[in-house]
mmCIF file of C-alpha atoms in Angstrom:
data_model
loop_
_atom_site.group_PDB
_atom_site.id
_atom_site.type_symbol
_atom_site.label_atom_id
_atom_site.label_comp_id
_atom_site.label_asym_id
_atom_site.label_seq_id
_atom_site.Cartn_x
_atom_site.Cartn_y
_atom_site.Cartn_z
ATOM 1 C CA UNK A 1 -133.274 224.065 -23.836
ATOM 2 C CA UNK A 2 -130.385 221.988 -25.477
ATOM 3 C CA UNK A 3 -127.532 221.187 -23.227
ATOM 4 C CA UNK A 4 -124.062 221.958 -24.557
ATOM 5 C CA UNK A 5 -120.810 220.727 -23.486
ATOM 6 C CA UNK A 6 -117.658 222.516 -24.769
ATOM 7 C CA UNK A 7 -114.438 220.761 -24.799
ATOM 8 C CA UNK A 8 -111.770 223.190 -24.959
ATOM 9 C CA UNK A 9 -113.619 226.278 -23.968
ATOM 10 C CA UNK A 10 -110.746 228.719 -23.503
ATOM 11 C CA UNK A 11 -109.461 228.242 -27.030
ATOM 12 C CA UNK A 12 -110.480 230.373 -30.044
ATOM 13 C CA UNK A 13 -113.220 227.787 -31.108
ATOM 14 C CA UNK A 14 -114.606 227.671 -27.485
ATOM 15 C CA UNK A 15 -114.721 231.316 -27.021
ATOM 16 C CA UNK A 16 -116.455 231.788 -30.515
ATOM 17 C CA UNK A 17 -118.978 228.878 -29.420
ATOM 18 C CA UNK A 18 -119.670 230.974 -26.269
ATOM 19 C CA UNK A 19 -120.117 234.080 -28.146
ATOM 20 C CA UNK A 20 -122.825 232.507 -30.454
ATOM 21 C CA UNK A 21 -124.544 230.792 -27.411
ATOM 22 C CA UNK A 22 -124.718 234.129 -25.402
ATOM 23 C CA UNK A 23 -127.002 235.425 -28.469
ATOM 24 C CA UNK A 24 -129.370 232.408 -28.115
ATOM 25 C CA UNK A 25 -129.648 231.779 -24.363
ATOM 26 C CA UNK A 26 -133.323 230.971 -24.672
ATOM 27 C CA UNK A 27 -132.459 227.829 -26.747
ATOM 28 C CA UNK A 28 -129.173 226.636 -25.361
ATOM 29 C CA UNK A 29 -127.855 226.222 -21.996
ATOM 30 C CA UNK A 30 -124.020 225.321 -21.210
ATOM 31 C CA UNK A 31 -123.923 222.116 -19.142
ATOM 32 C CA UNK A 32 -120.155 222.048 -18.889
ATOM 33 C CA UNK A 33 -116.860 223.921 -19.901
ATOM 34 C CA UNK A 34 -113.587 222.256 -20.033
ATOM 35 C CA UNK A 35 -110.050 223.558 -20.445
ATOM 36 C CA UNK A 36 -106.357 222.686 -19.946
ATOM 37 C CA UNK A 37 -104.813 225.108 -17.522
ATOM 38 C CA UNK A 38 -106.140 228.542 -18.029
ATOM 39 C CA UNK A 39 -107.834 229.229 -14.775
ATOM 40 C CA UNK A 40 -108.588 232.923 -15.061
ATOM 41 C CA UNK A 41 -110.128 232.572 -18.509
ATOM 42 C CA UNK A 42 -112.339 229.483 -17.462
ATOM 43 C CA UNK A 43 -113.224 231.278 -14.096
ATOM 44 C CA UNK A 44 -114.717 234.133 -16.083
ATOM 45 C CA UNK A 45 -116.626 231.989 -18.349
ATOM 46 C CA UNK A 46 -118.108 229.936 -15.541
ATOM 47 C CA UNK A 47 -119.260 233.115 -13.762
ATOM 48 C CA UNK A 48 -120.906 234.324 -16.912
ATOM 49 C CA UNK A 49 -122.470 231.143 -18.218
ATOM 50 C CA UNK A 50 -123.047 229.211 -14.932
ATOM 51 C CA UNK A 51 -122.350 225.807 -16.123
ATOM 52 C CA UNK A 52 -123.260 222.842 -13.863
ATOM 53 C CA UNK A 53 -119.796 221.477 -14.370
ATOM 54 C CA UNK A 54 -116.173 222.625 -15.204
ATOM 55 C CA UNK A 55 -113.257 220.430 -15.733
ATOM 56 C CA UNK A 56 -109.463 221.177 -16.136
ATOM 57 C CA UNK A 57 -106.936 218.763 -17.349
ATOM 58 C CA UNK A 58 -104.375 219.970 -14.895
ATOM 59 C CA UNK A 59 -105.295 219.018 -11.128
ATOM 60 C CA UNK A 60 -103.528 222.042 -9.539
ATOM 61 C CA UNK A 61 -105.403 224.320 -11.968
ATOM 62 C CA UNK A 62 -108.769 222.627 -11.195
ATOM 63 C CA UNK A 63 -108.134 223.151 -7.483
ATOM 64 C CA UNK A 64 -107.452 226.775 -7.944
ATOM 65 C CA UNK A 65 -110.466 227.202 -10.127
ATOM 66 C CA UNK A 66 -112.674 225.420 -7.563
ATOM 67 C CA UNK A 67 -111.222 227.701 -4.789
ATOM 68 C CA UNK A 68 -111.903 230.837 -6.835
ATOM 69 C CA UNK A 69 -115.586 229.628 -7.836
ATOM 70 C CA UNK A 70 -116.432 229.064 -4.196
ATOM 71 C CA UNK A 71 -114.956 232.488 -3.252
ATOM 72 C CA UNK A 72 -117.360 233.956 -5.861
ATOM 73 C CA UNK A 73 -120.385 232.112 -4.593
ATOM 74 C CA UNK A 74 -120.515 229.843 -7.748
ATOM 75 C CA UNK A 75 -122.353 226.403 -7.610
ATOM 76 C CA UNK A 76 -120.104 225.063 -10.527
ATOM 77 C CA UNK A 77 -118.798 221.545 -9.666
ATOM 78 C CA UNK A 78 -115.130 221.416 -10.810
ATOM 79 C CA UNK A 79 -113.509 218.010 -11.963
ATOM 80 C CA UNK A 80 -109.957 217.282 -13.029
ATOM 81 C CA UNK A 81 -107.990 214.963 -15.163
ATOM 82 C CA UNK A 82 -108.536 213.462 -18.652
ATOM 83 C CA UNK A 83 -111.104 210.983 -17.466
ATOM 84 C CA UNK A 84 -113.224 213.898 -16.265
ATOM 85 C CA UNK A 85 -113.172 215.395 -19.745
ATOM 86 C CA UNK A 86 -114.428 211.976 -21.089
ATOM 87 C CA UNK A 87 -117.114 211.746 -18.619
ATOM 88 C CA UNK A 88 -118.575 215.171 -19.287
ATOM 89 C CA UNK A 89 -118.426 214.584 -23.080
ATOM 90 C CA UNK A 90 -120.584 211.602 -22.596
ATOM 91 C CA UNK A 91 -122.643 212.973 -19.864
ATOM 92 C CA UNK A 92 -126.383 211.649 -20.062
ATOM 93 C CA UNK A 93 -127.818 215.324 -20.143
ATOM 94 C CA UNK A 94 -125.707 216.539 -22.908
ATOM 95 C CA UNK A 95 -127.289 217.129 -26.242
ATOM 96 C CA UNK A 96 -124.455 218.858 -27.994
ATOM 97 C CA UNK A 97 -120.747 218.463 -27.581
ATOM 98 C CA UNK A 98 -118.350 220.810 -29.112
ATOM 99 C CA UNK A 99 -115.147 219.053 -29.654
ATOM 100 C CA UNK A 100 -112.514 221.864 -29.827
ATOM 101 C CA UNK A 101 -109.624 220.564 -27.814
ATOM 102 C CA UNK A 102 -106.645 220.908 -30.301
ATOM 103 C CA UNK A 103 -104.412 218.098 -31.124
ATOM 104 C CA UNK A 104 -104.291 214.247 -30.143
ATOM 105 C CA UNK A 105 -105.555 215.143 -26.547
ATOM 106 C CA UNK A 106 -108.945 215.679 -28.021
ATOM 107 C CA UNK A 107 -109.410 212.145 -29.270
ATOM 108 C CA UNK A 108 -110.538 210.212 -26.447
ATOM 109 C CA UNK A 109 -113.122 212.868 -25.032
ATOM 110 C CA UNK A 110 -114.476 213.271 -28.726
ATOM 111 C CA UNK A 111 -114.943 209.532 -29.058
ATOM 112 C CA UNK A 112 -116.692 209.446 -25.534
ATOM 113 C CA UNK A 113 -119.268 211.911 -26.890
ATOM 114 C CA UNK A 114 -119.698 209.706 -30.063
ATOM 115 C CA UNK A 115 -119.980 206.477 -28.096
ATOM 116 C CA UNK A 116 -122.888 208.092 -26.093
ATOM 117 C CA UNK A 117 -124.784 208.951 -29.391
ATOM 118 C CA UNK A 118 -124.309 212.637 -28.961
ATOM 119 C CA UNK A 119 -124.497 215.489 -31.673
ATOM 120 C CA UNK A 120 -120.859 216.200 -32.098
ATOM 121 C CA UNK A 121 -119.670 219.372 -33.510
ATOM 122 C CA UNK A 122 -116.252 218.363 -34.721
ATOM 123 C CA UNK A 123 -113.685 221.067 -34.638
ATOM 124 C CA UNK A 124 -110.793 218.664 -33.540
ATOM 125 C CA UNK A 125 -109.479 217.464 -36.941
ATOM 126 C CA UNK A 126 -106.814 215.254 -35.414
ATOM 127 C CA UNK A 127 -109.593 212.840 -34.013
ATOM 128 C CA UNK A 128 -110.373 211.944 -37.785
ATOM 129 C CA UNK A 129 -106.816 212.175 -38.894
ATOM 130 C CA UNK A 130 -105.554 209.712 -36.119
ATOM 131 C CA UNK A 131 -108.549 207.248 -36.291
ATOM 132 C CA UNK A 132 -110.253 207.704 -39.446
ATOM 133 C CA UNK A 133 -112.442 204.557 -40.308
ATOM 134 C CA UNK A 134 -112.604 203.577 -36.582
ATOM 135 C CA UNK A 135 -114.036 206.896 -35.680
ATOM 136 C CA UNK A 136 -116.733 206.880 -38.538
ATOM 137 C CA UNK A 137 -117.638 203.247 -37.714
ATOM 138 C CA UNK A 138 -118.365 204.421 -34.002
ATOM 139 C CA UNK A 139 -120.427 207.374 -35.262
ATOM 140 C CA UNK A 140 -122.667 204.885 -37.307
ATOM 141 C CA UNK A 141 -122.630 202.073 -34.679
ATOM 142 C CA UNK A 142 -123.831 204.547 -31.866
ATOM 143 C CA UNK A 143 -126.073 206.767 -33.911
ATOM 144 C CA UNK A 144 -124.168 209.812 -33.247
ATOM 145 C CA UNK A 145 -124.609 213.112 -35.448
ATOM 146 C CA UNK A 146 -121.250 214.387 -36.655
ATOM 147 C CA UNK A 147 -121.165 218.061 -37.839
ATOM 148 C CA UNK A 148 -118.111 219.693 -39.191
ATOM 149 C CA UNK A 149 -116.987 222.882 -37.743
ATOM 150 C CA UNK A 150 -113.824 223.649 -39.778
ATOM 151 C CA UNK A 151 -114.964 226.410 -42.127
ATOM 152 C CA UNK A 152 -113.759 224.487 -45.097
ATOM 153 C CA UNK A 153 -115.704 221.196 -44.148
ATOM 154 C CA UNK A 154 -118.592 223.063 -43.075
ATOM 155 C CA UNK A 155 -118.585 225.028 -46.487
ATOM 156 C CA UNK A 156 -118.622 221.695 -48.277
ATOM 157 C CA UNK A 157 -121.395 220.189 -46.120
ATOM 158 C CA UNK A 158 -123.478 223.412 -46.829
ATOM 159 C CA UNK A 159 -122.968 222.694 -50.425
ATOM 160 C CA UNK A 160 -123.950 219.133 -50.510
ATOM 161 C CA UNK A 161 -127.635 217.946 -51.456
ATOM 162 C CA UNK A 162 -129.888 217.714 -48.481
ATOM 163 C CA UNK A 163 -130.220 213.984 -48.783
ATOM 164 C CA UNK A 164 -126.524 213.370 -48.860
ATOM 165 C CA UNK A 165 -126.161 215.828 -45.742
ATOM 166 C CA UNK A 166 -128.032 213.239 -43.778
ATOM 167 C CA UNK A 167 -126.097 210.328 -44.913
ATOM 168 C CA UNK A 168 -122.399 211.534 -45.577
ATOM 169 C CA UNK A 169 -120.681 208.484 -43.944
ATOM 170 C CA UNK A 170 -122.340 205.745 -45.950
ATOM 171 C CA UNK A 171 -123.155 207.378 -49.348
ATOM 172 C CA UNK A 172 -120.954 207.951 -52.388
ATOM 173 C CA UNK A 173 -120.612 211.573 -53.472
ATOM 174 C CA UNK A 174 -120.525 210.366 -57.056
ATOM 175 C CA UNK A 175 -124.010 208.922 -56.445
ATOM 176 C CA UNK A 176 -125.174 212.465 -56.144
ATOM 177 C CA UNK A 177 -123.612 213.922 -59.191
ATOM 178 C CA UNK A 178 -120.383 215.120 -57.335
ATOM 179 C CA UNK A 179 -117.104 215.032 -59.219
ATOM 180 C CA UNK A 180 -114.843 217.038 -56.846
ATOM 181 C CA UNK A 181 -114.488 218.714 -53.343
ATOM 182 C CA UNK A 182 -112.364 221.748 -53.532
ATOM 183 C CA UNK A 183 -110.746 222.853 -50.262
ATOM 184 C CA UNK A 184 -109.804 226.221 -50.261
ATOM 185 C CA UNK A 185 -106.797 227.686 -48.080
ATOM 186 C CA UNK A 186 -105.505 231.274 -47.670
ATOM 187 C CA UNK A 187 -101.793 230.127 -48.267
ATOM 188 C CA UNK A 188 -100.952 231.690 -44.816
ATOM 189 C CA UNK A 189 -98.641 234.518 -44.189
ATOM 190 C CA UNK A 190 -95.891 233.398 -46.303
ATOM 191 C CA UNK A 191 -97.694 233.016 -49.760
ATOM 192 C CA UNK A 192 -95.475 235.533 -51.496
ATOM 193 C CA UNK A 193 -92.308 235.289 -49.177
ATOM 194 C CA UNK A 194 -89.314 234.405 -51.094
ATOM 195 C CA UNK A 195 -88.331 230.800 -50.443
ATOM 196 C CA UNK A 196 -84.648 231.742 -49.528
ATOM 197 C CA UNK A 197 -86.218 233.565 -46.542
ATOM 198 C CA UNK A 198 -87.911 230.455 -44.984
ATOM 199 C CA UNK A 199 -85.029 229.401 -42.867
ATOM 200 C CA UNK A 200 -85.214 232.766 -41.176
ATOM 201 C CA UNK A 201 -88.939 232.717 -40.267
ATOM 202 C CA UNK A 202 -89.809 233.217 -36.731
ATOM 203 C CA UNK A 203 -92.536 231.958 -34.535
ATOM 204 C CA UNK A 204 -93.971 235.388 -34.184
ATOM 205 C CA UNK A 205 -94.055 235.835 -37.873
ATOM 206 C CA UNK A 206 -95.614 232.324 -38.308
ATOM 207 C CA UNK A 207 -98.485 232.813 -35.919
ATOM 208 C CA UNK A 208 -99.563 236.172 -37.529
ATOM 209 C CA UNK A 209 -102.266 234.884 -40.034
ATOM 210 C CA UNK A 210 -103.475 237.427 -42.286
ATOM 211 C CA UNK A 211 -107.106 236.493 -42.188
ATOM 212 C CA UNK A 212 -108.012 234.316 -38.983
ATOM 213 C CA UNK A 213 -107.633 234.619 -35.372
ATOM 214 C CA UNK A 214 -106.561 231.205 -34.171
ATOM 215 C CA UNK A 215 -104.323 229.468 -31.446
ATOM 216 C CA UNK A 216 -100.539 229.119 -32.055
ATOM 217 C CA UNK A 217 -100.379 225.621 -33.114
ATOM 218 C CA UNK A 218 -103.065 226.000 -35.799
ATOM 219 C CA UNK A 219 -101.570 229.276 -36.927
ATOM 220 C CA UNK A 220 -98.301 227.592 -37.692
ATOM 221 C CA UNK A 221 -99.953 224.552 -39.366
ATOM 222 C CA UNK A 222 -101.575 227.226 -41.499
ATOM 223 C CA UNK A 223 -98.370 228.711 -42.473
ATOM 224 C CA UNK A 224 -96.900 225.556 -43.643
ATOM 225 C CA UNK A 225 -100.274 224.419 -44.885
ATOM 226 C CA UNK A 226 -100.140 221.372 -42.856
ATOM 227 C CA UNK A 227 -103.587 222.492 -41.566
ATOM 228 C CA UNK A 228 -104.973 222.089 -44.985
ATOM 229 C CA UNK A 229 -103.168 218.690 -45.315
ATOM 230 C CA UNK A 230 -104.944 217.663 -42.078
ATOM 231 C CA UNK A 231 -108.198 218.957 -43.658
ATOM 232 C CA UNK A 232 -107.641 216.991 -46.717
ATOM 233 C CA UNK A 233 -107.397 213.766 -44.559
ATOM 234 C CA UNK A 234 -110.483 214.653 -42.591
ATOM 235 C CA UNK A 235 -112.664 215.508 -45.728
ATOM 236 C CA UNK A 236 -111.742 211.997 -46.982
ATOM 237 C CA UNK A 237 -113.557 210.562 -43.931
ATOM 238 C CA UNK A 238 -116.120 213.110 -43.402
ATOM 239 C CA UNK A 239 -117.505 212.850 -46.951
ATOM 240 C CA UNK A 240 -116.701 209.004 -47.565
ATOM 241 C CA UNK A 241 -114.437 209.897 -50.492
ATOM 242 C CA UNK A 242 -111.082 209.227 -51.907
ATOM 243 C CA UNK A 243 -108.022 211.282 -52.157
ATOM 244 C CA UNK A 244 -108.586 211.809 -55.927
ATOM 245 C CA UNK A 245 -111.867 213.249 -55.225
ATOM 246 C CA UNK A 246 -110.408 216.338 -53.236
ATOM 247 C CA UNK A 247 -108.407 219.045 -54.605
ATOM 248 C CA UNK A 248 -106.653 222.041 -52.662
ATOM 249 C CA UNK A 249 -106.778 225.403 -54.273
ATOM 250 C CA UNK A 250 -105.206 228.664 -52.698
ATOM 251 C CA UNK A 251 -107.637 231.400 -52.181
ATOM 252 C CA UNK A 252 -105.833 234.235 -50.168
ATOM 253 C CA UNK A 253 -109.125 236.438 -49.563
ATOM 254 C CA UNK A 254 -110.627 233.572 -47.387
ATOM 255 C CA UNK A 255 -114.216 234.527 -48.520
ATOM 256 C CA UNK A 256 -114.934 231.363 -50.449
ATOM 257 C CA UNK A 257 -114.454 228.822 -47.747
ATOM 258 C CA UNK A 258 -114.772 225.785 -49.933
ATOM 259 C CA UNK A 259 -116.595 224.441 -53.008
ATOM 260 C CA UNK A 260 -118.410 221.365 -54.403
ATOM 261 C CA UNK A 261 -117.916 220.603 -58.153
ATOM 262 C CA UNK A 262 -120.881 218.742 -59.910
ATOM 263 C CA UNK A 263 -120.643 216.507 -62.998
ATOM 264 C CA UNK A 264 -122.878 218.835 -64.981
ATOM 265 C CA UNK A 265 -120.245 221.799 -64.687
ATOM 266 C CA UNK A 266 -121.868 223.505 -61.703
ATOM 267 C CA UNK A 267 -119.694 224.531 -58.772
ATOM 268 C CA UNK A 268 -121.443 225.437 -55.566
ATOM 269 C CA UNK A 269 -119.573 227.725 -53.145
ATOM 270 C CA UNK A 270 -120.179 228.990 -49.462
ATOM 271 C CA UNK A 271 -119.095 232.517 -49.006
ATOM 272 C CA UNK A 272 -118.696 234.471 -45.802
ATOM 273 C CA UNK A 273 -116.652 236.526 -43.286
ATOM 274 C CA UNK A 274 -113.511 234.739 -42.016
ATOM 275 C CA UNK A 275 -115.201 234.161 -38.644
ATOM 276 C CA UNK A 276 -115.598 230.877 -37.083
ATOM 277 C CA UNK A 277 -118.854 231.971 -35.507
ATOM 278 C CA UNK A 278 -120.612 231.553 -38.768
ATOM 279 C CA UNK A 279 -120.014 227.503 -39.205
ATOM 280 C CA UNK A 280 -120.528 227.231 -35.297
ATOM 281 C CA UNK A 281 -124.019 228.908 -35.672
ATOM 282 C CA UNK A 282 -124.818 226.726 -38.695
ATOM 283 C CA UNK A 283 -124.001 223.445 -36.860
ATOM 284 C CA UNK A 284 -125.720 224.432 -33.577
ATOM 285 C CA UNK A 285 -128.872 225.220 -35.506
ATOM 286 C CA UNK A 286 -128.627 222.419 -38.085
ATOM 287 C CA UNK A 287 -130.919 221.566 -39.974
ATOM 288 C CA UNK A 288 -132.293 224.968 -39.424
ATOM 289 C CA UNK A 289 -130.634 228.261 -39.287
ATOM 290 C CA UNK A 290 -130.257 230.998 -36.551
ATOM 291 C CA UNK A 291 -128.595 234.334 -36.285
ATOM 292 C CA UNK A 292 -124.843 234.722 -35.528
ATOM 293 C CA UNK A 293 -122.891 237.841 -34.444
ATOM 294 C CA UNK A 294 -121.159 237.834 -37.896
ATOM 295 C CA UNK A 295 -122.124 240.470 -40.351
ATOM 296 C CA UNK A 296 -122.839 239.311 -43.964
ATOM 297 C CA UNK A 297 -120.505 240.080 -46.845
ATOM 298 C CA UNK A 298 -121.082 243.448 -48.539
ATOM 299 C CA UNK A 299 -120.256 242.467 -52.151
ATOM 300 C CA UNK A 300 -119.839 246.262 -53.023
ATOM 301 C CA UNK A 301 -116.714 246.342 -51.035
ATOM 302 C CA UNK A 302 -115.218 243.167 -52.337
ATOM 303 C CA UNK A 303 -112.562 243.664 -55.071
ATOM 304 C CA UNK A 304 -110.570 240.517 -55.907
ATOM 305 C CA UNK A 305 -111.152 236.870 -55.809
ATOM 306 C CA UNK A 306 -107.848 235.134 -56.860
ATOM 307 C CA UNK A 307 -107.089 231.335 -56.985
ATOM 308 C CA UNK A 308 -103.502 229.492 -57.265
ATOM 309 C CA UNK A 309 -102.226 226.011 -57.102
ATOM 310 C CA UNK A 310 -100.128 225.515 -53.929
ATOM 311 C CA UNK A 311 -96.397 225.148 -54.587
ATOM 312 C CA UNK A 312 -94.959 221.920 -53.354
ATOM 313 C CA UNK A 313 -91.582 223.860 -52.683
ATOM 314 C CA UNK A 314 -93.432 226.331 -50.597
ATOM 315 C CA UNK A 315 -95.803 223.751 -48.681
ATOM 316 C CA UNK A 316 -94.000 220.383 -48.484
ATOM 317 C CA UNK A 317 -96.153 219.628 -45.430
ATOM 318 C CA UNK A 318 -99.416 219.849 -47.430
ATOM 319 C CA UNK A 319 -98.135 217.165 -49.849
ATOM 320 C CA UNK A 320 -96.713 214.955 -47.145
ATOM 321 C CA UNK A 321 -100.265 215.031 -45.770
ATOM 322 C CA UNK A 322 -101.844 214.044 -49.145
ATOM 323 C CA UNK A 323 -99.175 211.209 -49.413
ATOM 324 C CA UNK A 324 -100.202 209.827 -45.823
ATOM 325 C CA UNK A 325 -103.804 210.087 -46.950
ATOM 326 C CA UNK A 326 -103.045 207.736 -49.875
ATOM 327 C CA UNK A 327 -101.041 205.478 -47.740
ATOM 328 C CA UNK A 328 -103.520 204.731 -44.927
ATOM 329 C CA UNK A 329 -104.326 205.124 -41.280
ATOM 330 C CA UNK A 330 -100.854 204.334 -39.896
ATOM 331 C CA UNK A 331 -99.286 207.034 -41.957
ATOM 332 C CA UNK A 332 -101.810 209.675 -41.048
ATOM 333 C CA UNK A 333 -101.514 208.995 -37.387
ATOM 334 C CA UNK A 334 -97.920 208.943 -37.495
ATOM 335 C CA UNK A 335 -97.633 212.273 -39.411
ATOM 336 C CA UNK A 336 -100.079 213.994 -37.058
ATOM 337 C CA UNK A 337 -98.066 213.089 -34.103
ATOM 338 C CA UNK A 338 -94.662 214.107 -35.680
ATOM 339 C CA UNK A 339 -96.167 217.421 -36.633
ATOM 340 C CA UNK A 340 -97.427 218.128 -33.141
ATOM 341 C CA UNK A 341 -93.897 217.506 -31.748
ATOM 342 C CA UNK A 342 -92.250 219.568 -34.549
ATOM 343 C CA UNK A 343 -94.499 222.585 -34.217
ATOM 344 C CA UNK A 344 -94.019 222.578 -30.491
ATOM 345 C CA UNK A 345 -90.057 222.638 -31.013
ATOM 346 C CA UNK A 346 -90.405 225.355 -33.608
ATOM 347 C CA UNK A 347 -92.667 227.477 -31.284
ATOM 348 C CA UNK A 348 -90.103 226.919 -28.482
ATOM 349 C CA UNK A 349 -87.260 228.194 -30.706
ATOM 350 C CA UNK A 350 -85.532 224.680 -30.935
ATOM 351 C CA UNK A 351 -85.701 224.342 -34.804
ATOM 352 C CA UNK A 352 -86.259 226.387 -37.788
ATOM 353 C CA UNK A 353 -89.458 226.738 -39.774
ATOM 354 C CA UNK A 354 -88.161 224.501 -42.561
ATOM 355 C CA UNK A 355 -87.110 221.800 -40.141
ATOM 356 C CA UNK A 356 -91.048 221.164 -39.372
ATOM 357 C CA UNK A 357 -91.122 219.478 -42.884
ATOM 358 C CA UNK A 358 -87.792 217.644 -42.335
ATOM 359 C CA UNK A 359 -89.223 216.020 -39.140
ATOM 360 C CA UNK A 360 -92.601 215.050 -40.690
ATOM 361 C CA UNK A 361 -91.004 213.583 -43.726
ATOM 362 C CA UNK A 362 -88.783 211.407 -41.620
ATOM 363 C CA UNK A 363 -91.401 210.105 -39.576
ATOM 364 C CA UNK A 364 -93.698 209.571 -42.453
ATOM 365 C CA UNK A 365 -91.035 207.452 -44.137
ATOM 366 C CA UNK A 366 -90.530 205.398 -41.122
ATOM 367 C CA UNK A 367 -94.171 204.765 -40.613
ATOM 368 C CA UNK A 368 -95.726 204.704 -43.993
ATOM 369 C CA UNK A 369 -96.220 200.941 -44.082
ATOM 370 C CA UNK A 370 -97.836 200.613 -40.609
ATOM 371 C CA UNK A 371 -101.334 199.315 -40.270
ATOM 372 C CA UNK A 372 -103.359 200.592 -37.363
ATOM 373 C CA UNK A 373 -107.274 199.860 -36.760
ATOM 374 C CA UNK A 374 -107.726 199.159 -33.357
ATOM 375 C CA UNK A 375 -107.794 202.188 -30.967
ATOM 376 C CA UNK A 376 -104.953 200.796 -28.740
ATOM 377 C CA UNK A 377 -102.770 200.210 -31.874
ATOM 378 C CA UNK A 378 -103.498 203.749 -32.898
ATOM 379 C CA UNK A 379 -102.541 205.189 -29.467
ATOM 380 C CA UNK A 380 -99.423 202.977 -29.380
ATOM 381 C CA UNK A 381 -98.457 204.200 -32.755
ATOM 382 C CA UNK A 382 -99.065 207.844 -31.903
ATOM 383 C CA UNK A 383 -96.477 207.457 -29.068
ATOM 384 C CA UNK A 384 -93.918 205.632 -31.204
ATOM 385 C CA UNK A 385 -94.283 208.350 -33.893
ATOM 386 C CA UNK A 386 -93.672 210.962 -31.197
ATOM 387 C CA UNK A 387 -90.527 209.400 -29.961
ATOM 388 C CA UNK A 388 -89.311 209.102 -33.621
ATOM 389 C CA UNK A 389 -89.998 212.793 -33.992
ATOM 390 C CA UNK A 390 -87.990 213.657 -30.887
ATOM 391 C CA UNK A 391 -85.008 211.525 -32.115
ATOM 392 C CA UNK A 392 -85.072 213.290 -35.448
ATOM 393 C CA UNK A 393 -85.138 216.708 -33.546
ATOM 394 C CA UNK A 394 -82.088 215.849 -31.573
ATOM 395 C CA UNK A 395 -80.215 215.219 -34.923
ATOM 396 C CA UNK A 396 -81.273 218.512 -36.097
ATOM 397 C CA UNK A 397 -79.933 220.198 -32.956
#
């Protein structure tokens, strides 16, 4: 029985992970579940999966969860605070850690798992966007196993030669006959919306993704294609390549999840339903395979596979992220921080959809030359960039 810790179990990735684990209870046991503040949802998960531990970032929520679990006769021990999340991520009994906390909040717990040499299923792209080389160096230093969960990175991983899958962090893709990594993206809900209407886009429209069921922040990032930009940066570190080795292609059907182009002209693609339980099942079973609750594609029902290049005018955030990737760690850390602030402000109705790119651009311009390699420097830069983004928001108000 492999022991699993899920960081962010009440989010969409956490829920999907539990769905897969429920189908394989003979092979996996839930050691710990963590969440921010959703007591009712975490309570239901604890009662179903009976983890040894549960942790909530919010202390009041943790107290309420503890009370309700005791009332239900549960023996799950409840912890609280950020330190508790890090403690559980690095727990001696943990074999696998699903890192699914959205945003910068997931960085330190994910690093805690890496530093204890765990098998880390990485769904928190911000960890690599914020720390890049530092993160990968820790993976190598502590002998951790890092498996990508984002459907695009998982697709690329599946299309790599087996020998490269075992050494993605310290081998060059060119040495395995690879010329390009092709990241696909749906283009989000506004792929064909006239640009003149972008100022009037509402949060409700932005979170209504046509193919994927995701949280609000990730859904907005998908609408702006910042999500693809962050994935671009993440791919640069996951697969030890340069920005010139990666290309973004819009594929509205979300059936081909990404591709690897080889020097002999071959292109290998991974296809499947737009359902995160497929990459989760792949990573949980790696290097083997196991069943997931997802039905295979029925090619008799597929009609169109279309591909286009993302327009800079429609997706400025994507190109800001690519610019930041070329500029270095300071730029990517600052851009990620600014985007979290800007998206939160948009969801709260404080700024327009088009203002997200304005906030991000202003912050990137300010911090593009910064160098950040130590963790303390990165955390400090993250805070400075958030303050800069807040200053820009006040000017837009």
